[in-house]
C-alpha positions as semicolon CSV with decimal commas, in nm:
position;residue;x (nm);y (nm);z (nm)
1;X;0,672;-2,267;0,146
2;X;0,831;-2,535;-0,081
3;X;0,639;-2,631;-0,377
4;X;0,557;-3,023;-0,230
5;X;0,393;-2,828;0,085
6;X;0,077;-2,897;-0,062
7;X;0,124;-3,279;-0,165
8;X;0,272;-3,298;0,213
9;X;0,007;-3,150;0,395
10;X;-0,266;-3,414;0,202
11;X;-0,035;-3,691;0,303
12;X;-0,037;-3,568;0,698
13;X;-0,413;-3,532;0,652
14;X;-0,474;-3,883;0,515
15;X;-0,202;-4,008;0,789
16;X;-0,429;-3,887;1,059
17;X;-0,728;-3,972;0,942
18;X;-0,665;-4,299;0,918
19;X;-0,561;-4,260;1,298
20;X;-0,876;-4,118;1,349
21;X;-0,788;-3,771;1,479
22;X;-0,896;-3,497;1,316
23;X;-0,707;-3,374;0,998
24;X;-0,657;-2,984;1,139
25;X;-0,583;-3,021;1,496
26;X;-0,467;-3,392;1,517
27;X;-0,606;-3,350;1,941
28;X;-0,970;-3,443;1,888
29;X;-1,000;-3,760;1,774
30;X;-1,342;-3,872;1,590
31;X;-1,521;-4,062;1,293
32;X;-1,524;-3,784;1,060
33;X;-1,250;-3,576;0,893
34;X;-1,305;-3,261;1,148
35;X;-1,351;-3,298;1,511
36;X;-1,642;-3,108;1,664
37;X;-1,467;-2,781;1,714
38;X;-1,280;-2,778;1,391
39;X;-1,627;-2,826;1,209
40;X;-1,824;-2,534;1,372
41;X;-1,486;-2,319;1,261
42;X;-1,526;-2,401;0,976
43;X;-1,915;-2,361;0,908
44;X;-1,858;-1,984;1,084
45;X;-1,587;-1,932;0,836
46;X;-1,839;-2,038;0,562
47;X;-2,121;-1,866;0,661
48;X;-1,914;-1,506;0,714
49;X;-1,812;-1,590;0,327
50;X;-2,180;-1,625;0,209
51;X;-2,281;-1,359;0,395
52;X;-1,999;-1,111;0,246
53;X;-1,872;-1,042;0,642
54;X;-1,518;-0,923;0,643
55;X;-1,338;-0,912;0,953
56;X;-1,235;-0,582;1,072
57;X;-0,864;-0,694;1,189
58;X;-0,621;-0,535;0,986
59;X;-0,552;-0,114;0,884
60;X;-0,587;-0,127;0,485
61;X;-0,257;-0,080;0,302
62;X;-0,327;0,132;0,027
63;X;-0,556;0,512;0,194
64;X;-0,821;0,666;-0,024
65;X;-0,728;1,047;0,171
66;X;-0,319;1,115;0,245
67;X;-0,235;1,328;0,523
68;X;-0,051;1,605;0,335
69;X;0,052;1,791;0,673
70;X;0,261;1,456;0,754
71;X;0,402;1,423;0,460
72;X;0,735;1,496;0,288
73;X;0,717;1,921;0,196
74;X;1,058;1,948;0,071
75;X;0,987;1,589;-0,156
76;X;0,630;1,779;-0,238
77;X;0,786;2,113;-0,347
78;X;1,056;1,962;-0,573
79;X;0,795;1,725;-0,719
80;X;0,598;2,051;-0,807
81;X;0,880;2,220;-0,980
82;X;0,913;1,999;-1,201
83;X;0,551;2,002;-1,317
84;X;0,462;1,665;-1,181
85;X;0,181;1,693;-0,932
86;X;0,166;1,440;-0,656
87;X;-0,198;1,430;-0,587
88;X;-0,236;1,340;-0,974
89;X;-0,208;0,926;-0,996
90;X;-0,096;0,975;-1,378
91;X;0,190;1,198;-1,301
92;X;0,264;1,011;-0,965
93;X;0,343;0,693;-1,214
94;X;0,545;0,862;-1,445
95;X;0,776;0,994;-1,192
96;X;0,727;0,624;-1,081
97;X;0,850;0,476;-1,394
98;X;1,125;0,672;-1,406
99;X;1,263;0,597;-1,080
100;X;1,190;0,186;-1,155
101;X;0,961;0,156;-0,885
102;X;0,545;0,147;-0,815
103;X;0,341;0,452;-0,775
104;X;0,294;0,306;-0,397
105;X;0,657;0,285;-0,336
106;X;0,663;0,681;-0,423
107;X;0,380;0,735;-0,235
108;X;0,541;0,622;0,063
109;X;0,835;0,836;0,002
110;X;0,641;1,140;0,012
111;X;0,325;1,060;0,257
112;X;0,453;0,801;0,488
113;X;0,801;0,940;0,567
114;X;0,977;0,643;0,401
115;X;1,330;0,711;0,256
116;X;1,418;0,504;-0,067
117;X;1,672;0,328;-0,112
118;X;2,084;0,479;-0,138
119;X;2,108;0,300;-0,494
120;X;1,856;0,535;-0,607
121;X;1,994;0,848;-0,421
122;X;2,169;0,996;-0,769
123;X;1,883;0,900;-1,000
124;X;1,633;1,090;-0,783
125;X;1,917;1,402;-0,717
126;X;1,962;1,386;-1,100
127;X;1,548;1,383;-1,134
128;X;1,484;1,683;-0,906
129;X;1,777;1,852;-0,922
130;X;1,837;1,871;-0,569
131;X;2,051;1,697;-0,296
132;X;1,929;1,382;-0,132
133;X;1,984;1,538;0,204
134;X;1,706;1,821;0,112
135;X;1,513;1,573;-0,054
136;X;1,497;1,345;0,278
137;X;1,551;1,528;0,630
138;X;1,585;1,190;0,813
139;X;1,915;1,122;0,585
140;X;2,100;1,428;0,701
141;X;2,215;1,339;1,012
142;X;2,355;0,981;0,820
143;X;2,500;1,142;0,551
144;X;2,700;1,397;0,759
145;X;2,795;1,129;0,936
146;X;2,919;0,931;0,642
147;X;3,090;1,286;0,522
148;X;3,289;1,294;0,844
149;X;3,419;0,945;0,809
150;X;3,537;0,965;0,461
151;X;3,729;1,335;0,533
């Protein structure tokens, strides 16, 4: 969205009001700024505010529990060898920091089966002292690949 969205949208709003339609929907046509149906959405949405109510429509991002038994063992085990525990947030981040990247980001490296990214391949083979390809099982069939190409 461009910065002059904003100053747009209040334009198209005073365009149609002038119209008389309704500044949301620009169907309904009325005397005041919101039609009818736009209004009573709009009092709902208001009242669920007041009242705190949340709708339940999305997973959240960030878990409170991981699923260790999905996650990545190998990634786990050479975390653990080099004294940084993942289940500790402070450690997490320092492992974190030195890969340039959010505690999340790592997270999903070792919980959510999420591979990072090939500039960072060496950095996090020099880290752990092991290859990327033990490191990552989902990168071994791409890097063989890639090693049968090359030869």
């Amino acid at each position: 969205m461009d910065k002059n969205a904003g100053v747009n949208m209040k334009h198209l709003r005073r365009e149609r009001r002038a119209r008389g339609e309704c500044s949301n929907c620009k169907n309904h046509s009325g005397k005041f700024y919101l039609c009818s149906s736009c209004r009573d959405k709009s009092r709902k949405r208001q009242i669920r505010f007041k009242k705190g109510i949340k709708k339940a429509t999305r997973d959240p991002r960030r878990l409170d529990i991981w699923d260790l038994e999905s996650g990545n063992n190998e990634l786990m085990n050479a975390l653990s060898n080099i004294g940084i525990s993942f289940s500790a947030p402070d450690q997490l981040k320092l492992f974190a920091n030195l890969m340039n990247r959010s505690s999340r980001t790592v997270q999903g490296w070792i919980f959510e089966g999420r591979v990072p990214q090939p500039s960072l391949w060496k950095q996090i083979e020099i880290v752990l002292n092991k290859p990327i390809s033990v490191l990552f099982p989902q990168l071994r069939n791409q890097l063989s690949k890639e090693n049968k190409v090359v030869n």
